[in-house]
Short mmCIF file of N, CA and C in Angstrom, two decimals:
data_model
loop_
_atom_site.label_atom_id
_atom_site.label_comp_id
_atom_site.label_asym_id
_atom_site.label_seq_id
_atom_site.Cartn_x
_atom_site.Cartn_y
_atom_site.Cartn_z
N GLY A 85 31.92 -8.85 -91.36
CA GLY A 85 30.79 -7.72 -92.67
C GLY A 85 30.74 -8.38 -93.79
N LYS A 86 31.44 -9.23 -94.12
CA LYS A 86 31.09 -9.27 -95.91
C LYS A 86 31.09 -10.47 -95.75
N ALA A 87 31.13 -11.25 -94.46
CA ALA A 87 30.33 -12.78 -93.91
C ALA A 87 28.93 -12.09 -94.67
N LYS A 88 28.69 -11.36 -93.70
CA LYS A 88 27.11 -10.91 -93.21
C LYS A 88 26.25 -10.99 -94.42
N LEU A 89 27.12 -10.29 -95.80
CA LEU A 89 26.60 -9.59 -96.90
C LEU A 89 26.04 -11.05 -97.15
N ALA A 90 27.53 -12.33 -97.72
CA ALA A 90 26.97 -12.99 -98.80
C ALA A 90 26.14 -13.10 -98.40
N CYS A 91 25.69 -13.49 -96.48
CA CYS A 91 24.54 -14.32 -96.31
C CYS A 91 23.14 -13.43 -97.81
N LEU A 92 22.86 -11.96 -96.15
CA LEU A 92 22.06 -11.46 -96.88
C LEU A 92 21.91 -12.05 -98.54
N ASN A 93 22.77 -12.49 -99.23
CA ASN A 93 22.88 -12.38 -100.70
C ASN A 93 22.11 -13.56 -101.48
N LEU A 94 22.93 -14.56 -100.65
CA LEU A 94 22.77 -16.50 -100.14
C LEU A 94 20.06 -16.49 -100.40
N LEU A 95 20.53 -14.88 -98.62
CA LEU A 95 18.89 -15.88 -98.57
C LEU A 95 17.81 -14.47 -99.34
N LYS A 96 18.62 -13.46 -100.26
CA LYS A 96 17.54 -13.35 -100.98
C LYS A 96 17.54 -14.28 -102.38
N ASP A 97 18.95 -14.15 -102.96
CA ASP A 97 18.57 -15.00 -103.87
C ASP A 97 17.89 -16.40 -104.02
N PHE A 98 17.50 -17.07 -102.44
CA PHE A 98 17.29 -18.05 -102.68
C PHE A 98 15.26 -17.63 -102.45
N ALA A 99 15.22 -16.53 -101.54
CA ALA A 99 13.73 -16.26 -100.68
C ALA A 99 12.88 -15.30 -102.31
N ALA A 100 13.74 -15.44 -104.04
CA ALA A 100 13.46 -14.79 -105.13
C ALA A 100 13.06 -16.19 -106.06
N LYS A 101 14.54 -17.23 -105.64
CA LYS A 101 13.81 -18.23 -106.33
C LYS A 101 12.78 -19.36 -106.40
N ASN A 102 12.13 -19.02 -104.79
CA ASN A 102 11.41 -19.84 -104.35
C ASN A 102 9.99 -19.55 -103.53
N ASN A 103 9.55 -18.27 -104.04
CA ASN A 103 9.10 -16.59 -104.15
C ASN A 103 8.13 -16.29 -102.52
N LEU A 104 9.49 -16.82 -101.62
CA LEU A 104 8.98 -16.07 -100.87
C LEU A 104 9.62 -14.40 -100.12
N ALA A 105 9.18 -14.38 -99.15
CA ALA A 105 9.20 -13.12 -98.19
C ALA A 105 10.49 -13.46 -97.13
N TYR A 106 11.26 -12.17 -97.44
CA TYR A 106 12.56 -12.87 -96.43
C TYR A 106 12.44 -11.59 -95.60
N ALA A 107 13.00 -11.19 -94.63
CA ALA A 107 13.16 -10.22 -93.50
C ALA A 107 15.21 -10.27 -93.02
N TRP A 108 15.31 -9.62 -93.04
CA TRP A 108 16.98 -8.99 -92.68
C TRP A 108 17.25 -8.28 -91.91
N VAL A 109 16.62 -9.13 -90.84
CA VAL A 109 16.65 -7.99 -89.63
C VAL A 109 17.88 -7.29 -89.12
N ARG A 110 18.76 -6.31 -89.09
CA ARG A 110 20.15 -5.61 -88.28
C ARG A 110 19.90 -5.48 -87.08
N LEU A 111 20.34 -5.89 -86.21
CA LEU A 111 19.89 -6.58 -84.62
C LEU A 111 21.74 -4.59 -84.18
N PHE A 112 21.16 -3.43 -83.53
CA PHE A 112 22.28 -2.58 -83.54
C PHE A 112 22.60 -3.27 -81.61
N SER A 113 22.71 -2.15 -80.87
CA SER A 113 23.40 -2.52 -79.37
C SER A 113 22.62 -2.60 -78.90
N THR A 114 23.24 -3.90 -78.18
CA THR A 114 22.04 -5.10 -77.21
C THR A 114 22.63 -4.86 -75.51
N TYR A 115 22.01 -4.58 -74.95
CA TYR A 115 21.70 -4.92 -73.62
C TYR A 115 21.14 -5.51 -72.56
N GLY A 116 21.55 -5.29 -71.46
CA GLY A 116 21.03 -6.12 -70.52
C GLY A 116 21.16 -6.77 -69.19
N PRO A 117 19.96 -7.42 -68.58
CA PRO A 117 21.16 -8.89 -68.02
C PRO A 117 21.17 -9.74 -68.63
N GLY A 118 22.10 -10.23 -68.02
CA GLY A 118 22.77 -11.88 -68.88
C GLY A 118 23.83 -11.85 -70.20
N GLN A 119 24.53 -10.22 -69.97
CA GLN A 119 25.58 -9.93 -71.04
C GLN A 119 26.42 -10.05 -70.45
N GLY A 120 27.64 -10.47 -71.22
CA GLY A 120 28.77 -10.74 -70.31
C GLY A 120 29.20 -9.39 -70.05
N GLU A 121 30.53 -9.65 -68.38
CA GLU A 121 31.04 -9.30 -67.80
C GLU A 121 32.09 -8.74 -69.25
N GLU A 122 32.03 -8.79 -70.32
CA GLU A 122 33.33 -8.67 -71.36
C GLU A 122 32.74 -7.74 -71.71
N TRP A 123 31.57 -7.30 -72.20
CA TRP A 123 31.22 -6.19 -72.63
C TRP A 123 31.12 -4.78 -71.39
N PHE A 124 30.09 -3.74 -72.41
CA PHE A 124 31.41 -1.98 -71.98
C PHE A 124 30.42 -2.21 -70.39
N MET A 125 28.64 -2.34 -69.84
CA MET A 125 27.59 -2.45 -69.27
C MET A 125 28.22 -2.99 -68.48
N PRO A 126 28.36 -3.82 -68.80
CA PRO A 126 28.52 -4.96 -67.38
C PRO A 126 30.14 -4.42 -66.90
N GLY A 127 31.26 -4.47 -67.50
CA GLY A 127 31.84 -5.01 -67.87
C GLY A 127 32.14 -3.28 -66.82
N LEU A 128 31.77 -2.71 -66.94
CA LEU A 128 31.76 -0.90 -66.14
C LEU A 128 31.19 -1.43 -64.87
N LEU A 129 29.91 -1.88 -64.67
CA LEU A 129 29.59 -2.24 -63.19
C LEU A 129 29.94 -3.10 -62.02
N LYS A 130 31.28 -3.61 -62.60
CA LYS A 130 31.68 -4.90 -62.33
C LYS A 130 32.46 -4.21 -61.09
N GLN A 131 33.45 -3.27 -61.92
CA GLN A 131 34.50 -1.93 -61.89
C GLN A 131 34.39 -1.07 -60.65
N LEU A 132 32.95 -0.56 -61.36
CA LEU A 132 32.30 0.18 -59.97
C LEU A 132 32.31 -0.50 -58.57
N ARG A 133 31.54 -1.38 -58.76
CA ARG A 133 31.28 -2.50 -57.47
C ARG A 133 32.69 -2.98 -56.58
N ALA A 134 33.38 -3.22 -57.33
CA ALA A 134 34.10 -3.93 -57.15
C ALA A 134 35.24 -2.39 -56.40
N GLY A 135 34.72 -0.54 -56.70
CA GLY A 135 35.90 -0.01 -55.96
C GLY A 135 36.80 1.13 -56.84
N GLN A 136 37.36 0.62 -58.15
CA GLN A 136 37.21 0.29 -58.93
C GLN A 136 37.48 1.86 -59.84
N ALA A 137 38.20 2.04 -60.32
CA ALA A 137 37.47 3.48 -61.05
C ALA A 137 38.02 3.40 -63.05
N PRO A 138 36.85 2.75 -63.15
CA PRO A 138 36.79 2.35 -64.45
C PRO A 138 38.29 3.20 -65.07
N ARG A 139 38.54 2.87 -66.31
CA ARG A 139 40.31 3.30 -66.60
C ARG A 139 39.20 3.26 -68.00
N LEU A 140 38.53 4.45 -68.70
CA LEU A 140 37.98 4.09 -69.91
C LEU A 140 38.60 5.36 -70.99
N THR A 141 38.44 5.17 -73.03
CA THR A 141 38.49 5.64 -73.56
C THR A 141 37.76 7.17 -72.85
N LEU A 142 37.51 8.21 -73.81
CA LEU A 142 37.29 9.75 -73.89
C LEU A 142 35.11 8.96 -73.68
N CYS A 143 35.21 8.29 -74.72
CA CYS A 143 33.37 7.58 -74.33
C CYS A 143 32.78 9.14 -75.44
N GLU A 144 33.17 9.20 -76.27
CA GLU A 144 32.69 9.77 -77.48
C GLU A 144 32.12 9.39 -78.46
N GLN A 145 31.63 7.64 -78.27
CA GLN A 145 31.67 7.12 -79.48
C GLN A 145 29.47 7.28 -78.59
N ARG A 146 28.59 7.65 -79.92
CA ARG A 146 27.24 7.12 -80.06
C ARG A 146 27.40 6.73 -79.91
N TYR A 147 26.74 5.32 -79.88
CA TYR A 147 25.53 4.48 -79.81
C TYR A 147 24.23 4.14 -79.14
N ASP A 148 23.43 3.28 -81.08
CA ASP A 148 22.09 2.65 -80.61
C ASP A 148 21.62 2.15 -79.73
N TYR A 149 21.24 1.85 -78.05
CA TYR A 149 21.40 0.94 -78.08
C TYR A 149 19.93 0.66 -77.61
N LEU A 150 19.49 -0.43 -77.75
CA LEU A 150 17.64 -1.40 -77.65
C LEU A 150 18.41 -2.75 -76.51
N HIS A 151 16.75 -2.67 -75.33
CA HIS A 151 17.51 -3.19 -74.94
C HIS A 151 16.99 -4.57 -75.05
N VAL A 152 17.91 -5.07 -75.07
CA VAL A 152 17.03 -7.60 -75.26
C VAL A 152 15.84 -7.95 -75.12
N LYS A 153 14.98 -6.94 -74.10
CA LYS A 153 13.77 -7.41 -73.64
C LYS A 153 13.25 -7.06 -75.55
N ASP A 154 13.48 -6.14 -75.53
CA ASP A 154 12.99 -5.34 -77.10
C ASP A 154 13.41 -5.91 -77.29
N ILE A 155 14.45 -6.27 -77.78
CA ILE A 155 14.82 -7.32 -78.86
C ILE A 155 14.64 -8.11 -79.55
N ALA A 156 14.06 -9.24 -78.48
CA ALA A 156 13.43 -10.27 -77.98
C ALA A 156 11.45 -9.73 -78.64
N ALA A 157 11.63 -8.78 -78.49
CA ALA A 157 9.27 -8.45 -78.96
C ALA A 157 9.65 -8.71 -79.70
N GLY A 158 11.45 -7.55 -80.82
CA GLY A 158 11.24 -7.82 -81.57
C GLY A 158 11.33 -8.24 -82.85
N VAL A 159 12.03 -9.25 -82.58
CA VAL A 159 12.51 -10.64 -83.38
C VAL A 159 11.16 -11.05 -83.55
N ALA A 160 10.44 -11.82 -82.32
CA ALA A 160 9.01 -11.54 -82.39
C ALA A 160 7.37 -11.24 -83.30
N ALA A 161 7.65 -9.78 -83.58
CA ALA A 161 7.52 -8.95 -84.45
C ALA A 161 7.16 -9.82 -85.44
N VAL A 162 8.58 -9.50 -85.79
CA VAL A 162 8.95 -10.34 -87.94
C VAL A 162 7.85 -11.25 -87.44
N LEU A 163 7.90 -12.94 -86.72
CA LEU A 163 8.13 -13.54 -87.32
C LEU A 163 6.28 -14.02 -87.44
N ASP A 164 5.13 -12.97 -86.48
CA ASP A 164 4.28 -12.95 -85.71
C ASP A 164 3.42 -12.31 -86.71
N GLY A 165 4.75 -10.76 -87.16
CA GLY A 165 3.86 -10.83 -88.89
C GLY A 165 3.77 -10.10 -90.13
N PRO A 166 3.75 -9.83 -90.41
CA PRO A 166 2.98 -9.74 -92.36
C PRO A 166 4.47 -10.38 -91.89
N GLU A 167 3.79 -10.73 -94.06
CA GLU A 167 5.11 -10.97 -95.13
C GLU A 167 5.75 -9.50 -95.10
N ALA A 168 6.84 -9.43 -94.91
CA ALA A 168 7.77 -8.43 -95.84
C ALA A 168 8.74 -9.00 -96.17
N SER A 169 9.41 -8.20 -96.67
CA SER A 169 11.03 -8.24 -97.54
C SER A 169 11.33 -7.76 -97.49
N GLY A 170 12.78 -8.01 -97.14
CA GLY A 170 13.98 -6.33 -97.08
C GLY A 170 14.32 -6.41 -96.64
N VAL A 171 15.82 -5.77 -95.90
CA VAL A 171 16.16 -4.56 -94.47
C VAL A 171 15.96 -4.41 -93.96
N PHE A 172 15.94 -4.64 -92.35
CA PHE A 172 15.59 -3.92 -91.87
C PHE A 172 15.85 -4.06 -89.88
N ASN A 173 16.46 -2.36 -90.27
CA ASN A 173 17.29 -1.56 -88.69
C ASN A 173 16.33 -2.67 -87.42
N LEU A 174 16.50 -2.65 -86.28
CA LEU A 174 16.00 -3.06 -85.46
C LEU A 174 16.99 -2.12 -83.91
N GLY A 175 16.89 -1.14 -84.03
CA GLY A 175 16.79 -0.85 -82.51
C GLY A 175 16.25 0.36 -81.80
N SER A 176 16.34 1.44 -81.38
CA SER A 176 15.72 2.17 -80.66
C SER A 176 15.68 3.56 -81.47
N ASN A 177 16.53 3.65 -82.63
CA ASN A 177 16.03 5.10 -82.87
C ASN A 177 16.44 6.28 -82.38
N THR A 178 17.25 6.27 -80.96
CA THR A 178 18.14 7.07 -79.99
C THR A 178 19.65 6.59 -80.49
N SER A 179 20.82 7.83 -80.40
CA SER A 179 22.12 6.91 -79.64
C SER A 179 21.98 7.93 -78.61
N VAL A 180 23.30 7.90 -77.52
CA VAL A 180 23.25 7.95 -77.51
C VAL A 180 25.04 7.81 -76.78
N SER A 181 25.92 8.50 -76.41
CA SER A 181 27.39 9.29 -75.76
C SER A 181 27.54 7.29 -74.59
N LEU A 182 29.07 7.55 -74.23
CA LEU A 182 29.24 6.10 -74.07
C LEU A 182 29.91 6.84 -72.42
N LYS A 183 29.82 8.29 -72.51
CA LYS A 183 30.21 8.70 -71.63
C LYS A 183 28.87 8.78 -70.97
N GLU A 184 27.58 9.37 -71.20
CA GLU A 184 26.31 9.21 -70.85
C GLU A 184 26.26 8.61 -69.85
N ILE A 185 26.16 7.34 -71.05
CA ILE A 185 25.70 5.88 -69.82
C ILE A 185 25.96 5.21 -68.98
N ALA A 186 27.87 5.13 -69.02
CA ALA A 186 29.45 5.88 -68.44
C ALA A 186 29.32 6.40 -66.72
N ARG A 187 28.23 7.91 -66.85
CA ARG A 187 28.07 7.69 -65.42
C ARG A 187 26.90 8.40 -64.73
N ARG A 188 25.42 7.73 -66.10
CA ARG A 188 24.18 6.83 -65.17
C ARG A 188 24.26 5.66 -64.35
N LEU A 189 25.08 5.05 -65.51
CA LEU A 189 25.13 3.36 -64.89
C LEU A 189 26.57 4.46 -63.70
N GLN A 190 27.37 4.63 -63.40
CA GLN A 190 27.74 5.50 -61.89
C GLN A 190 27.10 5.85 -60.83
N GLN A 191 25.83 6.51 -61.39
CA GLN A 191 25.56 6.91 -60.06
C GLN A 191 23.78 5.51 -60.19
N LEU A 192 23.93 5.40 -60.56
CA LEU A 192 22.22 4.22 -60.29
C LEU A 192 23.34 3.39 -59.22
N SER A 193 24.68 3.09 -59.54
CA SER A 193 25.53 1.59 -58.98
C SER A 193 25.31 2.14 -57.55
N GLY A 194 25.30 3.27 -57.25
CA GLY A 194 25.62 4.37 -55.66
C GLY A 194 27.69 4.58 -56.08
N SER A 195 28.07 4.19 -56.98
CA SER A 195 28.81 3.85 -57.02
C SER A 195 30.79 5.63 -56.55
N ARG A 196 30.91 5.31 -55.48
CA ARG A 196 31.56 7.06 -55.23
C ARG A 196 32.98 6.91 -56.80
N MET A 197 33.14 5.52 -57.48
CA MET A 197 33.88 5.75 -57.98
C MET A 197 33.82 6.57 -59.16
N GLU A 198 34.86 7.75 -60.00
CA GLU A 198 34.56 8.19 -61.16
C GLU A 198 34.75 6.85 -61.85
N PRO A 199 34.77 7.25 -62.88
CA PRO A 199 35.05 6.54 -64.53
C PRO A 199 35.99 7.69 -64.74
N VAL A 200 37.47 7.14 -64.75
CA VAL A 200 38.43 8.09 -65.70
C VAL A 200 38.95 8.08 -66.71
N PHE A 201 37.98 9.04 -67.84
CA PHE A 201 37.67 8.86 -69.25
C PHE A 201 39.02 10.17 -69.20
N GLY A 202 39.01 9.27 -70.51
CA GLY A 202 40.51 9.08 -71.71
C GLY A 202 42.06 8.51 -71.68
N ALA A 203 41.81 7.14 -70.38
CA ALA A 203 43.25 6.79 -69.38
C ALA A 203 43.23 6.28 -70.71
N LEU A 204 42.23 5.62 -71.36
CA LEU A 204 43.05 4.86 -72.33
C LEU A 204 42.25 5.47 -74.40
N PRO A 205 43.19 4.79 -75.41
CA PRO A 205 43.50 4.96 -75.97
C PRO A 205 42.13 4.50 -76.79
N TYR A 206 41.85 5.02 -78.16
CA TYR A 206 40.90 4.80 -79.14
C TYR A 206 41.67 3.02 -79.88
N ARG A 207 40.46 2.60 -79.99
CA ARG A 207 41.20 0.97 -81.63
C ARG A 207 42.05 1.94 -82.16
N PRO A 208 42.28 1.17 -82.57
CA PRO A 208 42.92 1.82 -84.17
C PRO A 208 41.15 1.80 -84.90
N ASP A 209 40.52 0.70 -84.92
CA ASP A 209 39.60 0.88 -85.72
C ASP A 209 37.79 1.15 -85.00
N GLN A 210 38.10 2.04 -84.47
CA GLN A 210 36.77 2.50 -83.35
C GLN A 210 35.02 2.36 -83.40
N SER A 211 34.41 2.43 -83.35
CA SER A 211 33.98 2.76 -84.46
C SER A 211 33.17 3.95 -83.88
N MET A 212 32.84 5.14 -83.54
CA MET A 212 32.57 6.16 -83.40
C MET A 212 31.39 6.13 -82.95
N ARG A 213 30.36 5.71 -83.61
CA ARG A 213 28.65 5.98 -84.67
C ARG A 213 28.16 4.62 -85.11
N LEU A 214 26.95 4.56 -84.41
CA LEU A 214 25.94 2.93 -84.17
C LEU A 214 25.14 3.41 -84.07
N GLU A 215 25.29 4.43 -85.40
CA GLU A 215 23.17 4.26 -85.12
C GLU A 215 22.37 3.02 -86.06
N GLY A 216 20.92 4.03 -86.09
CA GLY A 216 20.41 2.96 -87.64
C GLY A 216 18.75 3.63 -87.31
N ASP A 217 18.30 3.53 -88.10
CA ASP A 217 16.89 4.58 -88.82
C ASP A 217 16.57 2.66 -88.72
N SER A 218 15.24 3.15 -87.79
CA SER A 218 14.35 1.84 -87.24
C SER A 218 12.66 1.64 -88.10
N VAL A 219 12.39 3.22 -88.99
CA VAL A 219 11.24 3.16 -89.00
C VAL A 219 10.68 2.54 -89.33
N LYS A 220 11.18 2.41 -90.52
CA LYS A 220 11.21 0.92 -91.52
C LYS A 220 10.83 -0.43 -90.58
N PHE A 221 11.26 -0.22 -89.81
CA PHE A 221 10.92 -1.62 -89.32
C PHE A 221 9.66 -1.32 -88.17
N TYR A 222 9.65 -0.45 -87.27
CA TYR A 222 8.57 -0.75 -86.53
C TYR A 222 7.68 -0.21 -87.30
N ALA A 223 7.15 0.54 -88.37
CA ALA A 223 6.05 1.03 -89.27
C ALA A 223 6.11 -0.67 -90.40
N THR A 224 6.05 -1.54 -90.12
CA THR A 224 5.91 -2.43 -91.36
C THR A 224 5.40 -2.99 -90.40
N PHE A 225 6.62 -4.19 -89.03
CA PHE A 225 5.82 -4.48 -88.15
C PHE A 225 5.01 -3.83 -86.71
N GLY A 226 5.08 -2.90 -87.16
CA GLY A 226 4.06 -2.41 -85.15
C GLY A 226 4.29 -2.13 -84.64
N PHE A 227 5.65 -2.49 -84.60
CA PHE A 227 7.17 -2.32 -83.13
C PHE A 227 6.79 -1.31 -82.90
N ALA A 228 6.81 -1.74 -80.70
CA ALA A 228 7.66 -0.29 -80.36
C ALA A 228 8.58 -0.45 -79.00
N PRO A 229 9.55 -0.21 -79.15
CA PRO A 229 10.42 -0.13 -77.39
C PRO A 229 9.49 -0.02 -76.46
N ARG A 230 9.85 -1.28 -75.15
CA ARG A 230 9.56 -0.97 -73.91
C ARG A 230 9.83 0.07 -73.27
N PHE A 231 11.53 0.00 -73.13
CA PHE A 231 11.84 -0.03 -72.14
C PHE A 231 12.82 1.86 -72.67
N THR A 232 12.36 2.53 -72.00
CA THR A 232 13.37 3.39 -72.15
C THR A 232 15.27 3.54 -71.55
N LEU A 233 15.83 3.72 -72.63
CA LEU A 233 17.30 3.24 -71.96
C LEU A 233 17.81 3.82 -70.98
N ASP A 234 17.48 4.80 -70.11
CA ASP A 234 17.46 4.69 -67.88
C ASP A 234 16.69 3.41 -67.63
N GLU A 235 15.02 2.85 -68.19
CA GLU A 235 14.66 2.15 -67.33
C GLU A 235 15.52 1.05 -67.36
N GLY A 236 15.98 0.31 -68.81
CA GLY A 236 17.00 -1.18 -69.36
C GLY A 236 17.82 -0.66 -68.06
N LEU A 237 18.87 0.30 -67.79
CA LEU A 237 20.17 1.01 -67.03
C LEU A 237 19.49 -0.01 -65.61
N ARG A 238 18.62 0.44 -64.97
CA ARG A 238 18.47 0.31 -63.79
C ARG A 238 17.28 -1.03 -63.94
N ASP A 239 17.50 -2.05 -64.43
CA ASP A 239 16.72 -3.07 -65.07
C ASP A 239 18.39 -3.68 -65.23
N LEU A 240 19.09 -4.14 -65.35
CA LEU A 240 20.75 -3.98 -65.87
C LEU A 240 21.30 -3.48 -64.11
N VAL A 241 21.41 -3.02 -63.60
CA VAL A 241 22.20 -2.01 -62.57
C VAL A 241 21.11 -3.00 -61.29
N GLY A 242 19.88 -3.34 -61.45
CA GLY A 242 19.01 -4.41 -60.77
C GLY A 242 20.14 -5.51 -60.44
N GLU A 243 19.98 -5.97 -62.30
CA GLU A 243 19.76 -7.24 -62.54
C GLU A 243 21.18 -8.28 -61.69
N THR A 244 22.28 -6.88 -61.64
CA THR A 244 23.65 -7.53 -61.70
C THR A 244 24.71 -7.33 -59.87
N ASN A 245 23.38 -7.10 -59.37
CA ASN A 245 22.63 -6.46 -57.74
C ASN A 245 23.18 -8.19 -57.01
#
């Protein structure tokens, strides 16, 4: 976090000194095809497909997930859009519990294995809410996500077959 803040301050100073616009885009939770199995959704799918009952925390965390194709479209909107300076959140504007995601992936994968919620403790530094307000981004760059979470999860499940 400190490194990101230092980088943002350098960018702001450089832009001010050179009379340039800058857009600092804060990405929220990204998911989609090609994501490594060490991440929550692909790792969960791997276990379900292997006939394993995934051992999870209570999964009460609420995260704002945005499909990787929408992330790419959002970045393109910044590059092609109006000159705008500031910090912009890029997310779906909707948070969902990890428990909901786990249950939906279990259904979409066709697995009969049930996730074991509460089998693992939360990490001491666990973020329980990762949400942002992307209204400013949407309005400034004329952006709207194309994928609903359900469509994105179906895309992820189809990609990993």
